[in-house]
Amino acid sequence: MATKVPSRIENDDQYNEVLARIVKGAETLDHPLTSPERRDKLMPLYDSLVEVARKYRTGGAAAFDIPAKKDEPTNTPTVPEQAPETPAEPPKAKPDLSGWLD
């Protein structure tokens, strides 16, 4: 993880290289002999690699060009439509079961 983080991924070959660096970085960060100081130093680099890869995969290279608009409403729930009321069925006649006692 000594090389610089690309600001933009242009193609799948670059994406695969970044993924390999992410895996190697995760192994380094998770290794039991990695000191907390080294982990603290490497974590921002690792996070930036993950972010660049995520942006490429979720939005392609165009995700870097489109600024995010914070004023747009998100998926707000709407009130569900009410089902039309169906007329109530008349009560069914209960069978006469008193004959079985005789």
Coordinates of N, CA and C in Angstrom, one line a residue:
M1 N 0.8 -1.2 0.0 CA 0.0 0.0 0.0 C 0.9 1.3 0.0
A2 N 2.0 1.2 -0.6 CA 3.0 2.3 -0.6 C 2.7 3.2 -1.7
T3 N 2.0 2.8 -2.8 CA 1.8 3.7 -3.9 C 0.6 4.6 -3.6
K4 N 0.5 5.6 -4.4 CA -0.6 6.6 -4.2 C -1.9 6.1 -4.6
V5 N -3.0 6.6 -4.0 CA -4.4 6.2 -4.4 C -4.8 6.9 -5.6
P6 N -5.3 6.2 -6.6 CA -5.7 6.9 -7.8 C -7.0 7.8 -7.5
S7 N -7.1 8.9 -8.2 CA -8.2 9.8 -7.9 C -9.4 9.3 -8.7
R8 N -9.2 8.5 -9.7 CA -10.3 8.0 -10.6 C -9.9 6.7 -11.2
I9 N -10.8 5.8 -11.3 CA -10.5 4.5 -12.0 C -11.2 4.6 -13.4
E10 N -10.4 4.3 -14.4 CA -10.9 4.5 -15.8 C -11.4 3.2 -16.4
N11 N -10.9 2.0 -16.0 CA -11.3 0.8 -16.6 C -11.3 -0.4 -15.6
D12 N -11.7 -1.5 -16.1 CA -11.7 -2.7 -15.2 C -10.4 -3.2 -14.8
D13 N -9.3 -3.0 -15.6 CA -8.0 -3.4 -15.2 C -7.5 -2.6 -14.0
Q14 N -7.7 -1.3 -14.0 CA -7.4 -0.5 -12.9 C -8.2 -0.8 -11.7
Y15 N -9.4 -1.2 -11.9 CA -10.3 -1.6 -10.8 C -9.8 -2.8 -10.1
N16 N -9.4 -3.8 -11.0 CA -8.8 -5.1 -10.4 C -7.5 -4.8 -9.7
E17 N -6.7 -3.9 -10.1 CA -5.5 -3.6 -9.4 C -5.8 -3.0 -8.0
V18 N -6.8 -2.1 -8.0 CA -7.2 -1.5 -6.7 C -7.8 -2.5 -5.8
L19 N -8.6 -3.5 -6.3 CA -9.1 -4.5 -5.5 C -8.0 -5.4 -4.9
A20 N -7.0 -5.7 -5.7 CA -5.8 -6.4 -5.1 C -5.2 -5.7 -4.0
R21 N -5.0 -4.3 -4.2 CA -4.4 -3.5 -3.1 C -5.3 -3.5 -1.9
I22 N -6.6 -3.5 -2.1 CA -7.6 -3.5 -0.9 C -7.4 -4.8 -0.2
V23 N -7.3 -5.9 -0.9 CA -7.2 -7.2 -0.2 C -5.9 -7.3 0.6
K24 N -4.8 -6.8 -0.1 CA -3.5 -6.8 0.6 C -3.5 -5.9 1.8
G25 N -4.2 -4.8 1.7 CA -4.3 -3.8 2.8 C -5.1 -4.4 3.9
A26 N -6.2 -5.1 3.6 CA -7.0 -5.7 4.7 C -6.2 -6.8 5.4
E27 N -5.4 -7.5 4.7 CA -4.6 -8.5 5.3 C -3.6 -7.9 6.3
T28 N -3.0 -6.8 5.8 CA -2.0 -6.1 6.7 C -2.7 -5.5 7.9
L29 N -3.9 -4.9 7.7 CA -4.6 -4.3 8.8 C -5.0 -5.3 9.8
D30 N -5.4 -6.5 9.4 CA -6.0 -7.5 10.2 C -4.9 -8.4 10.9
H31 N -3.7 -8.2 10.4 CA -2.6 -9.1 10.9 C -2.4 -8.8 12.4
P32 N -2.2 -9.8 13.2 CA -2.1 -9.6 14.7 C -0.8 -8.9 15.0
L33 N 0.2 -8.9 14.2 CA 1.5 -8.2 14.5 C 1.5 -6.8 14.0
T34 N 0.5 -6.3 13.4 CA 0.4 -4.9 13.0 C 0.2 -4.0 14.2
S35 N 1.1 -3.1 14.4 CA 0.9 -2.2 15.6 C -0.3 -1.3 15.4
P36 N -0.8 -0.8 16.5 CA -2.0 0.1 16.4 C -1.6 1.4 15.7
E37 N -0.3 1.9 15.9 CA 0.2 3.1 15.2 C 0.2 2.9 13.7
R38 N 0.7 1.8 13.3 CA 0.7 1.5 11.8 C -0.7 1.3 11.3
R39 N -1.6 0.7 12.0 CA -2.9 0.5 11.6 C -3.6 1.9 11.5
D40 N -3.4 2.8 12.4 CA -3.9 4.1 12.3 C -3.4 4.9 11.1
K41 N -2.2 4.6 10.8 CA -1.6 5.3 9.6 C -2.1 4.7 8.3
L42 N -2.3 3.4 8.2 CA -2.8 2.8 7.0 C -4.3 2.9 6.8
M43 N -5.1 3.0 7.8 CA -6.5 3.0 7.7 C -7.1 4.1 6.7
P44 N -6.6 5.3 6.8 CA -7.1 6.3 5.8 C -6.8 6.0 4.4
L45 N -5.7 5.4 4.1 CA -5.3 5.0 2.8 C -6.2 3.8 2.3
Y46 N -6.4 2.9 3.2 CA -7.3 1.8 2.9 C -8.7 2.3 2.6
D47 N -9.2 3.2 3.4 CA -10.6 3.7 3.2 C -10.7 4.5 1.9
S48 N -9.7 5.2 1.5 CA -9.8 5.9 0.3 C -9.7 5.0 -0.9
L49 N -9.0 3.9 -0.8 CA -9.0 2.9 -1.9 C -10.4 2.2 -2.0
V50 N -11.0 1.9 -0.9 CA -12.3 1.3 -0.9 C -13.3 2.3 -1.5
E51 N -13.2 3.6 -1.2 CA -14.2 4.6 -1.7 C -14.0 4.7 -3.2
V52 N -12.8 4.8 -3.7 CA -12.6 4.9 -5.2 C -13.1 3.7 -5.9
A53 N -12.9 2.5 -5.4 CA -13.4 1.3 -6.0 C -15.0 1.3 -5.9
R54 N -15.5 1.7 -4.8 CA -17.0 1.7 -4.7 C -17.6 2.6 -5.7
K55 N -17.0 3.8 -5.8 CA -17.6 4.8 -6.8 C -17.5 4.3 -8.2
Y56 N -16.4 3.6 -8.5 CA -16.3 3.1 -9.9 C -17.4 2.0 -10.1
R57 N -17.5 1.1 -9.2 CA -18.4 0.0 -9.4 C -19.9 0.4 -9.3
T58 N -20.2 1.3 -8.5 CA -21.7 1.7 -8.3 C -22.1 2.7 -9.4
G59 N -21.2 3.6 -9.8 CA -21.7 4.6 -10.7 C -20.8 4.7 -12.0
G60 N -19.8 3.9 -12.1 CA -18.8 4.0 -13.1 C -18.0 5.2 -13.0
A61 N -17.2 5.6 -13.9 CA -16.3 6.7 -13.8 C -17.1 8.0 -13.8
A62 N -18.4 8.0 -14.2 CA -19.2 9.2 -14.2 C -19.6 9.6 -12.8
A63 N -19.5 8.7 -11.9 CA -19.8 9.1 -10.5 C -18.9 10.2 -9.9
F64 N -17.7 10.3 -10.5 CA -16.8 11.3 -10.1 C -17.1 12.7 -10.6
D65 N -17.8 12.7 -11.7 CA -18.1 13.9 -12.4 C -19.4 14.6 -12.0
I66 N -20.3 13.8 -11.4 CA -21.6 14.3 -11.0 C -21.6 14.7 -9.6
P67 N -21.8 16.0 -9.3 CA -21.8 16.4 -7.9 C -23.1 15.9 -7.2
A68 N -23.0 15.5 -6.0 CA -24.2 15.0 -5.3 C -25.0 16.2 -4.8
K69 N -26.3 16.2 -5.0 CA -27.2 17.2 -4.6 C -27.8 16.8 -3.3
K70 N -27.6 17.7 -2.3 CA -28.1 17.4 -1.0 C -29.5 17.8 -0.7
D71 N -30.1 18.7 -1.6 CA -31.4 19.2 -1.4 C -32.5 18.3 -2.0
E72 N -32.1 17.3 -2.8 CA -33.1 16.5 -3.4 C -33.7 15.6 -2.3
P73 N -35.1 15.4 -2.4 CA -35.7 14.5 -1.4 C -35.3 13.1 -1.7
T74 N -35.2 12.3 -0.7 CA -34.9 10.9 -0.8 C -36.2 10.2 -1.0
N75 N -36.2 8.9 -1.0 CA -37.4 8.1 -1.2 C -38.3 8.2 0.0
T76 N -39.2 9.2 -0.1 CA -40.1 9.4 1.0 C -41.3 8.4 0.9
P77 N -41.7 7.8 1.9 CA -42.9 6.9 1.8 C -44.1 7.7 1.5
T78 N -45.0 7.1 0.8 CA -46.3 7.7 0.4 C -47.4 6.9 1.2
V79 N -48.5 7.6 1.2 CA -49.7 6.9 1.9 C -50.2 5.9 1.0
P80 N -50.4 4.6 1.5 CA -50.9 3.6 0.6 C -52.4 3.9 0.3
E81 N -52.8 3.4 -0.9 CA -54.1 3.6 -1.3 C -55.0 2.7 -0.5
Q82 N -56.2 3.1 -0.2 CA -57.1 2.3 0.6 C -57.9 1.4 -0.4
A83 N -58.0 0.1 0.0 CA -58.7 -0.8 -0.8 C -60.2 -0.5 -0.7
P84 N -60.9 -0.6 -1.8 CA -62.4 -0.3 -1.8 C -63.1 -1.3 -0.7
E85 N -64.0 -0.7 0.0 CA -64.7 -1.5 1.0 C -65.7 -2.5 0.3
T86 N -65.6 -3.7 0.8 CA -66.5 -4.7 0.2 C -67.7 -4.8 1.2
P87 N -68.9 -5.1 0.6 CA -70.0 -5.2 1.5 C -69.9 -6.4 2.4
A88 N -70.3 -6.3 3.6 CA -70.2 -7.4 4.6 C -71.1 -8.5 4.2
E89 N -70.7 -9.8 4.3 CA -71.5 -10.9 4.0 C -72.5 -11.1 5.1
P90 N -73.7 -11.6 4.7 CA -74.7 -11.8 5.7 C -74.2 -13.0 6.6
P91 N -74.5 -13.0 7.9 CA -74.1 -14.1 8.7 C -74.7 -15.5 8.2
K92 N -73.9 -16.5 8.3 CA -74.3 -17.8 7.8 C -75.1 -18.4 9.0
A93 N -76.1 -19.2 8.5 CA -77.0 -19.9 9.5 C -76.2 -21.0 10.2
K94 N -76.3 -21.1 11.5 CA -75.5 -22.2 12.2 C -76.3 -23.5 12.1
P95 N -75.7 -24.5 11.8 CA -76.4 -25.8 11.7 C -76.9 -26.2 13.1
D96 N -78.0 -26.9 13.1 CA -78.7 -27.4 14.3 C -78.0 -28.7 14.7
L97 N -77.2 -28.7 15.8 CA -76.5 -29.8 16.2 C -77.1 -30.5 17.4
S98 N -78.3 -30.0 17.8 CA -78.9 -30.6 19.0 C -79.4 -32.0 18.9
G99 N -79.6 -32.5 17.7 CA -80.0 -33.8 17.4 C -79.0 -34.9 17.8
W100 N -77.8 -34.6 17.9 CA -76.8 -35.7 18.2 C -76.9 -36.0 19.7
L101 N -77.5 -35.2 20.5 CA -77.6 -35.5 21.9 C -78.6 -36.6 22.2
D102 N -79.6 -36.7 21.4 CA -80.7 -37.7 21.6 C -80.3 -39.1 21.5

